[in-house]
Each structure stands twice: as C-alpha cells, then as structure tokens.
Amino acid sequence: MAETFPRGRFVWHELMANDTGAAAAFYKSVIGWTTVAYENDPSYRIWMSGSTQVGGLMRLPDEARNMGSPPHWLPYVGVPDVDATVRQAASLGARTYVAPQDIPVGRFAVLADPWGATFAVYRANGDPGGHDGPAKVGEFSWHELTTGDVNAAWEFYRALFGWEKTEAMDMGPAGVYQMFRRGGTSGPPLGGIYRKPPEMPVSHWLCYASVPSADTTAAAVTKNGGKVLNGPMEVPGGDRIAMCMDAQGVAFAVHSAKAAAKPAAKPAAKPAKKKTAKKAVKKAAKKRVAAKKKPVKKASKAKKAARKAPKKRAAAKRRAAPKKKRGGSKKKKAGRR
C-alpha cells in the first residue's frame, strides 16, 4: 500500500534570494529552469523543469536577513505530522526558525539541526511531491550534509526521518562519507553525510541539480557571473559533479550521470554485387547453349565410331588371312608349260 505522506523524502527545494529576478535569469541560463508566478501569491515563483514543478523562489525575508542569514537553498523533507516532527526535533537539540504554520497547499516549519544546518519539514494537502525513483534531468538528484559531527548528525536525522544507511566511502583524512536512503524502500540513495572541513564556516545542506553535463553547466555558471568552487570532477561510479556558487553567493551543485556504454558497432556487411538484367540474360543464354552442345558432341562421336567399325573389322580380317606367294607353286608353273 502506497504511503499517503511519505516520511523522509525530499519533496521541495526553495531558493531565498536577495534579487529574485536576477536569480530567475541565472538559473534559466545555467540549468534551464523557467519560473511561473504562484497563483495565490504572485511574489512567490515556482521553478519549472519543462512541465514539472521542482521548487520555489522567493525574496529572503527581512527577519532572516536581520538574523544574519545569507541567501540560500532550503530543502524540504516530507513528514506525516509537522507539529509532532518539530517537537521531536526540539527534543533532539534542534532550533525552530519558523514554527509550524499552514499555507494554501499544506503545512510546514523551518528548523536548524544542532550543528546549524537549516532544513524544512512539510506535509502537503494533496500530492506529497517528489518520488523514490532516479532523478530526471532538471530535478534535484542528491542532498549532501556537511556537519561537525557525522555520527551524532546521523542519529539525529535517522530518528527524525527514518533514513537508512547504504554505502560508505573512506575518504582518508577527510573521514567517512556515509550515504543514505529513505527507510523501508529499495530506491536509490538520497544523498550523503560527511565531516565539515575546517575552512567551512557552518554546517549546511547542499542540493544537487541533475543536468546533461556537469562540465558544460560549470562553464555556464562562470559565464553568467557565478563561481565554480570545486570540479568538475568524476566521482566513484563514473558520474560527474561540480560545486558552485550563483551570482548572489548561494551554494549549489550540479550532477550528471555517467553516459551509458554504447554497444560495439558490427562491421558492415559487404553489399552483394548487383547483376544487370543484360548480364543475367547473357549468362543464362550461354548456359543453355553449353547444355545443348554437350550431347551433340557425344552423338557425333558415336556416329563416327559406328562408321569406322566395319572398316576396322575388315582390316582385321585381312591381317588374319594367309598371304599368297608371288608366282604360284611349281606344279602350276609346270602345267602352264
């Protein structure tokens, strides 16, 4: 039975920017997204990948700016009960930035985990959003948490969203990169958690958008006033990523899947030589003539042999008969006298 409100799925991604018009132009040029105004609040725009809604765009609220929050991407995680999740998060050491409240399409709250990474929880009134299958180009394909304490952060999110560990990679001095997926599913991993580098000021969630080519997109980022912070580079499995910053200083990343191997081309068969109609007719005629000549030759030889046979027999008889001596016998000569 399908879940009505899937717990632990990333269902929405919201960009809070200083200049929404400039942000819309940047991501249209870099990712290919377009925006449409939200019917209940035209100041809020919806990111569109073709006909699919992938997130929202709004101006960074004044209260957030006054608290020192820079422009940022905010990932939303689906839960069955927003209020219960907020109470649980608070008991685990989280901070509530926006208390649970209703909006026309559902109920949400904004939180920060004990290490400062910001995220939101959401329950939709209708379609819960997102899916458990592989991301399509234009959708968000990966979610990466950098944190001060990997083990403790993992226990926080596991308890809150029911995530399960999948593969883990040892990155040497950088520690272990732990991947995770939604609990109770066999879908692909949702993202990974790793230790925050010393030079990174705060823990945060980094959202990856799926693109046809991370290399091409990275070049477009620079061309449109953004920066490439790391990459493009290949990751285990053959995919390519690039970590970037948009023109307003917002961190995001792009990801392109490894191209499927093309089957080896079979050598082209040599085309059969075409026979013209004239050549075919001539060849057939020659065969008929050759077929007629062969029995004729055999018959003529038989006739010649038949004609020669009596002569051969007569010659044989002559050779077998006694030869007569010249002048006859002495008695015959005497009688003549």
Coordinates of C-alpha atoms in Angstrom, one line a residue:
M1 CA 0.0 0.0 0.0
A2 CA 1.4 3.4 -1.0
E3 CA 2.2 5.9 1.7
T4 CA -0.2 8.9 1.8
F5 CA 2.5 11.1 3.4
P6 CA 5.9 9.6 2.7
R7 CA 8.3 10.2 5.6
G8 CA 11.9 11.2 4.8
R9 CA 11.5 12.1 1.1
F10 CA 12.9 15.4 -0.2
V11 CA 9.8 17.0 -1.7
W12 CA 10.6 20.6 -2.4
H13 CA 13.6 23.0 -2.8
E14 CA 13.3 26.7 -2.2
L15 CA 15.7 29.4 -3.1
M16 CA 15.6 32.5 -0.9
A17 CA 17.4 35.2 -2.8
N18 CA 18.1 38.9 -2.5
D19 CA 17.1 39.6 -6.1
T20 CA 14.5 37.1 -7.4
G21 CA 14.5 38.5 -10.9
A22 CA 18.3 38.1 -11.2
A23 CA 18.1 34.6 -9.7
A24 CA 15.5 33.5 -12.2
A25 CA 17.6 34.7 -15.1
F26 CA 20.8 33.0 -13.7
Y27 CA 19.2 29.5 -13.3
K28 CA 17.4 29.7 -16.6
S29 CA 20.7 30.2 -18.3
V30 CA 22.6 27.7 -16.3
I31 CA 20.1 24.8 -15.5
G32 CA 17.3 25.6 -18.0
W33 CA 14.6 26.2 -15.4
T34 CA 11.8 28.6 -16.0
T35 CA 9.5 30.3 -13.4
V36 CA 5.8 30.9 -13.1
A37 CA 4.1 33.1 -10.5
Y38 CA 2.2 31.2 -7.8
E39 CA -1.5 31.9 -8.2
N40 CA -2.2 32.6 -4.5
D41 CA 0.9 34.9 -4.1
P42 CA 2.4 36.3 -7.3
S43 CA 5.6 37.4 -5.4
Y44 CA 6.4 33.7 -5.0
R45 CA 7.6 31.9 -8.1
I46 CA 7.7 28.2 -8.9
W47 CA 10.7 26.6 -10.6
M48 CA 9.7 24.6 -13.6
S49 CA 11.7 21.9 -15.4
G50 CA 9.5 21.5 -18.5
S51 CA 6.1 20.9 -17.1
T52 CA 7.4 19.6 -13.7
Q53 CA 7.5 21.7 -10.6
V54 CA 10.8 21.3 -8.8
G55 CA 10.8 24.1 -6.2
G56 CA 10.1 27.7 -5.3
L57 CA 11.8 31.1 -5.5
M58 CA 11.2 33.9 -3.0
R59 CA 12.9 37.0 -1.6
L60 CA 14.9 36.3 1.6
P61 CA 12.6 37.5 4.4
D62 CA 13.7 40.6 6.4
E63 CA 13.6 38.7 9.7
A64 CA 16.0 36.1 8.3
R65 CA 18.3 38.8 6.9
N66 CA 18.3 40.6 10.3
M67 CA 19.3 37.3 11.9
G68 CA 22.3 37.2 9.6
S69 CA 21.1 34.5 7.3
P70 CA 22.5 34.9 3.7
P71 CA 20.6 33.9 0.6
H72 CA 20.4 30.1 0.4
W73 CA 18.7 27.0 -0.9
L74 CA 16.3 25.3 1.6
P75 CA 15.4 21.6 1.2
Y76 CA 12.0 20.4 2.4
V77 CA 11.5 16.9 3.8
G78 CA 8.1 15.2 3.8
V79 CA 6.6 14.1 7.1
P80 CA 3.2 12.8 8.1
D81 CA 2.9 15.3 11.0
V82 CA 4.7 18.6 11.0
D83 CA 3.9 19.5 14.6
A84 CA 5.0 16.2 16.0
T85 CA 8.2 16.3 14.0
V86 CA 9.0 19.8 15.3
R87 CA 8.5 18.7 18.9
Q88 CA 10.7 15.6 18.3
A89 CA 13.4 17.8 16.6
A90 CA 13.4 20.2 19.5
S91 CA 13.8 17.3 22.0
L92 CA 16.9 16.2 20.0
G93 CA 18.5 19.7 20.2
A94 CA 17.2 21.4 17.0
R95 CA 16.2 25.0 16.8
T96 CA 12.9 26.2 15.3
Y97 CA 13.2 29.2 12.9
V98 CA 9.7 29.1 11.6
A99 CA 7.0 27.5 13.8
P100 CA 4.5 25.1 12.2
Q101 CA 2.0 27.1 10.0
D102 CA -0.5 26.5 7.3
I103 CA -0.1 27.6 3.7
P104 CA -2.7 27.1 0.9
V105 CA -1.0 23.8 -0.2
G106 CA -0.1 22.3 3.2
R107 CA 1.7 22.8 6.5
F108 CA 5.4 23.5 7.1
A109 CA 8.1 24.5 9.6
V110 CA 11.7 25.6 9.2
L111 CA 14.4 24.1 11.6
A112 CA 18.1 24.1 12.2
D113 CA 19.8 20.9 13.4
P114 CA 22.1 21.0 16.5
W115 CA 25.1 21.9 14.3
G116 CA 23.4 24.8 12.4
A117 CA 22.3 23.2 9.1
T118 CA 18.9 24.6 8.0
F119 CA 16.1 22.5 6.6
A120 CA 12.3 22.5 6.4
V121 CA 9.6 19.8 7.1
Y122 CA 6.4 19.7 5.1
R123 CA 3.1 17.9 4.8
A124 CA 1.1 18.6 1.6
N125 CA -2.7 18.8 1.5
G126 CA -2.7 16.8 -1.7
D127 CA 0.1 15.4 -3.8
P128 CA 3.1 14.9 -1.4
G129 CA 5.6 15.7 -4.1
G130 CA 8.9 14.1 -5.1
H131 CA 9.3 10.4 -5.9
D132 CA 11.5 7.5 -4.9
G133 CA 13.0 6.7 -8.3
P134 CA 16.1 8.1 -10.0
A135 CA 16.0 11.8 -10.6
K136 CA 15.3 13.0 -14.2
V137 CA 17.4 15.8 -15.8
G138 CA 16.2 19.1 -14.3
E139 CA 15.2 17.6 -10.9
F140 CA 17.3 17.5 -7.7
S141 CA 19.2 14.3 -7.6
W142 CA 21.4 14.5 -4.4
H143 CA 21.4 16.1 -1.0
E144 CA 24.7 16.4 0.9
L145 CA 25.1 17.4 4.6
T146 CA 28.4 18.7 5.8
T147 CA 28.4 18.7 9.6
G148 CA 30.7 19.0 12.7
D149 CA 29.8 15.5 14.0
V150 CA 28.9 12.8 11.4
N151 CA 27.8 10.1 13.9
A152 CA 25.7 12.4 16.1
A153 CA 24.1 14.1 13.0
W154 CA 23.3 10.7 11.5
E155 CA 21.5 9.6 14.7
F156 CA 19.5 12.9 14.7
Y157 CA 18.2 12.5 11.1
R158 CA 17.7 8.8 11.4
A159 CA 15.4 9.4 14.4
L160 CA 13.6 12.3 12.7
F161 CA 13.1 10.8 9.2
G162 CA 13.8 7.1 9.5
W163 CA 16.6 7.2 7.0
E164 CA 18.7 4.1 6.4
K165 CA 22.4 3.8 5.8
T166 CA 23.6 2.4 2.4
E167 CA 27.2 2.5 1.2
A168 CA 30.0 4.3 3.0
M169 CA 33.3 5.5 1.5
D170 CA 36.5 6.1 3.4
M171 CA 37.9 9.4 2.3
G172 CA 41.1 9.1 4.3
P173 CA 41.9 12.3 6.3
A174 CA 38.5 13.7 5.4
G175 CA 36.8 10.9 7.2
V176 CA 33.9 8.6 6.1
Y177 CA 31.3 9.7 3.5
Q178 CA 28.0 8.0 4.6
M179 CA 25.2 7.6 2.0
F180 CA 21.6 7.1 3.0
R181 CA 18.2 6.4 1.5
R182 CA 14.6 6.6 2.6
G183 CA 13.7 3.9 5.2
G184 CA 11.8 0.8 4.1
T185 CA 12.4 1.4 0.4
S186 CA 14.7 -0.1 -2.2
G187 CA 15.1 3.2 -4.1
P188 CA 18.4 4.9 -4.9
P189 CA 20.3 6.9 -2.2
L190 CA 19.1 10.3 -1.4
G191 CA 22.4 11.8 -0.5
G192 CA 25.4 11.6 1.8
I193 CA 26.8 13.0 5.1
Y194 CA 30.4 13.8 5.8
R195 CA 32.6 15.8 8.2
K196 CA 32.8 19.6 7.7
P197 CA 36.2 20.8 6.6
P198 CA 37.9 23.2 9.0
E199 CA 37.7 26.1 6.5
M200 CA 33.9 25.7 6.1
P201 CA 32.3 28.2 8.5
V202 CA 29.0 26.4 9.2
S203 CA 27.3 23.1 8.7
H204 CA 24.8 23.1 5.8
W205 CA 22.8 21.1 3.3
L206 CA 24.0 21.3 -0.4
C207 CA 21.4 20.5 -3.1
Y208 CA 22.5 18.9 -6.4
A209 CA 20.5 19.5 -9.6
S210 CA 20.7 16.9 -12.4
V211 CA 22.0 18.2 -15.7
P212 CA 23.0 16.7 -19.0
S213 CA 26.7 17.7 -18.5
A214 CA 28.3 18.9 -15.3
D215 CA 31.2 20.3 -17.4
T216 CA 29.0 22.3 -19.7
T217 CA 27.0 23.6 -16.8
A218 CA 30.1 24.6 -14.8
A219 CA 31.2 26.7 -17.8
A220 CA 27.8 28.3 -17.9
V221 CA 28.0 29.2 -14.2
T222 CA 31.2 31.2 -14.8
K223 CA 29.8 32.8 -17.9
N224 CA 26.7 34.1 -16.0
G225 CA 28.6 35.6 -13.1
G226 CA 28.8 32.6 -10.7
K227 CA 31.8 30.7 -9.4
V228 CA 32.9 27.0 -9.6
L229 CA 34.2 26.1 -6.1
N230 CA 35.1 22.5 -6.8
G231 CA 35.2 20.5 -10.0
P232 CA 34.0 19.5 -12.5
M233 CA 35.3 16.1 -11.4
E234 CA 34.4 12.4 -11.6
V235 CA 33.1 10.6 -8.5
P236 CA 33.0 6.8 -7.8
G237 CA 30.8 5.1 -10.3
G238 CA 31.6 7.5 -13.2
D239 CA 29.2 10.3 -12.6
R240 CA 30.5 13.9 -12.7
I241 CA 29.8 16.8 -10.3
A242 CA 30.6 20.4 -9.8
M243 CA 30.1 22.5 -6.7
C244 CA 29.2 26.1 -7.5
M245 CA 28.1 29.4 -6.2
D246 CA 25.5 31.5 -8.1
A247 CA 25.8 35.2 -8.9
Q248 CA 24.3 36.1 -5.4
G249 CA 26.7 33.9 -3.5
V250 CA 24.3 30.9 -3.0
A251 CA 25.9 27.5 -2.9
F252 CA 24.5 24.7 -5.1
A253 CA 25.9 21.8 -7.1
V254 CA 25.2 20.0 -10.3
H255 CA 25.4 16.3 -11.2
S256 CA 25.4 14.5 -14.5
A257 CA 25.0 10.7 -14.7
K258 CA 27.6 8.5 -16.4
A259 CA 26.7 8.0 -20.1
A260 CA 25.5 4.5 -20.9
A261 CA 28.0 2.5 -22.9
K262 CA 27.1 2.1 -26.5
P263 CA 27.1 -1.4 -28.0
A264 CA 30.1 -2.1 -30.3
A265 CA 29.1 -1.5 -33.9
K266 CA 29.0 -4.6 -36.1
P267 CA 31.2 -4.5 -39.2
A268 CA 29.1 -3.5 -42.2
A269 CA 28.3 -6.4 -44.5
K270 CA 29.7 -6.1 -48.0
P271 CA 26.9 -5.3 -50.4
A272 CA 26.2 -8.0 -52.9
K273 CA 27.2 -7.2 -56.4
K274 CA 24.2 -6.3 -58.5
K275 CA 23.8 -8.1 -61.7
T276 CA 22.4 -6.1 -64.5
A277 CA 19.5 -7.5 -66.5
K278 CA 21.6 -7.8 -69.7
K279 CA 24.4 -9.7 -68.0
A280 CA 21.9 -12.1 -66.4
V281 CA 20.2 -12.7 -69.8
K282 CA 23.6 -13.3 -71.5
K283 CA 24.8 -15.7 -68.8
A284 CA 21.5 -17.7 -68.9
A285 CA 21.8 -17.9 -72.7
K286 CA 25.4 -19.2 -72.5
K287 CA 24.3 -21.9 -70.1
R288 CA 21.5 -23.1 -72.4
V289 CA 23.9 -23.2 -75.4
A290 CA 26.5 -25.1 -73.4
A291 CA 23.9 -27.6 -72.3
K292 CA 22.8 -28.2 -75.9
K293 CA 26.3 -28.6 -77.3
K294 CA 27.4 -31.3 -74.9
P295 CA 25.0 -34.1 -76.0
V296 CA 25.5 -33.2 -79.7
K297 CA 29.3 -33.7 -79.4
K298 CA 28.7 -37.0 -77.8
A299 CA 26.3 -38.2 -80.5
S300 CA 28.7 -37.2 -83.4
K301 CA 31.5 -39.1 -81.8
A302 CA 29.2 -42.2 -81.6
K303 CA 28.3 -41.9 -85.3
K304 CA 31.9 -41.6 -86.3
A305 CA 32.8 -44.6 -84.2
A306 CA 29.9 -46.6 -85.9
R307 CA 31.1 -45.7 -89.4
K308 CA 34.7 -46.7 -88.6
A309 CA 33.7 -50.0 -87.0
P310 CA 33.2 -52.1 -90.3
K311 CA 36.4 -50.8 -91.8
K312 CA 38.2 -51.8 -88.7
R313 CA 36.7 -55.3 -88.8
A314 CA 37.6 -55.7 -92.5
A315 CA 41.2 -54.6 -91.9
A316 CA 41.4 -57.1 -89.0
K317 CA 40.3 -60.0 -91.3
R318 CA 42.8 -59.1 -93.9
R319 CA 45.5 -59.1 -91.4
A320 CA 44.4 -62.6 -90.2
A321 CA 44.2 -64.3 -93.7
P322 CA 47.5 -66.2 -95.0
K323 CA 49.4 -64.2 -97.6
K324 CA 49.9 -65.7 -101.2
K325 CA 53.3 -66.1 -102.6
R326 CA 54.2 -64.4 -105.8
G327 CA 54.4 -66.7 -109.0
G328 CA 52.4 -69.6 -107.5
S329 CA 53.5 -73.2 -106.9
K330 CA 56.0 -75.2 -109.0
K331 CA 53.2 -77.7 -110.2
K332 CA 51.1 -74.8 -111.6
K333 CA 54.0 -73.4 -113.4
A334 CA 54.8 -76.8 -115.0
G335 CA 51.3 -77.2 -116.2
R336 CA 51.4 -74.0 -117.9
R337 CA 54.3 -75.0 -119.8

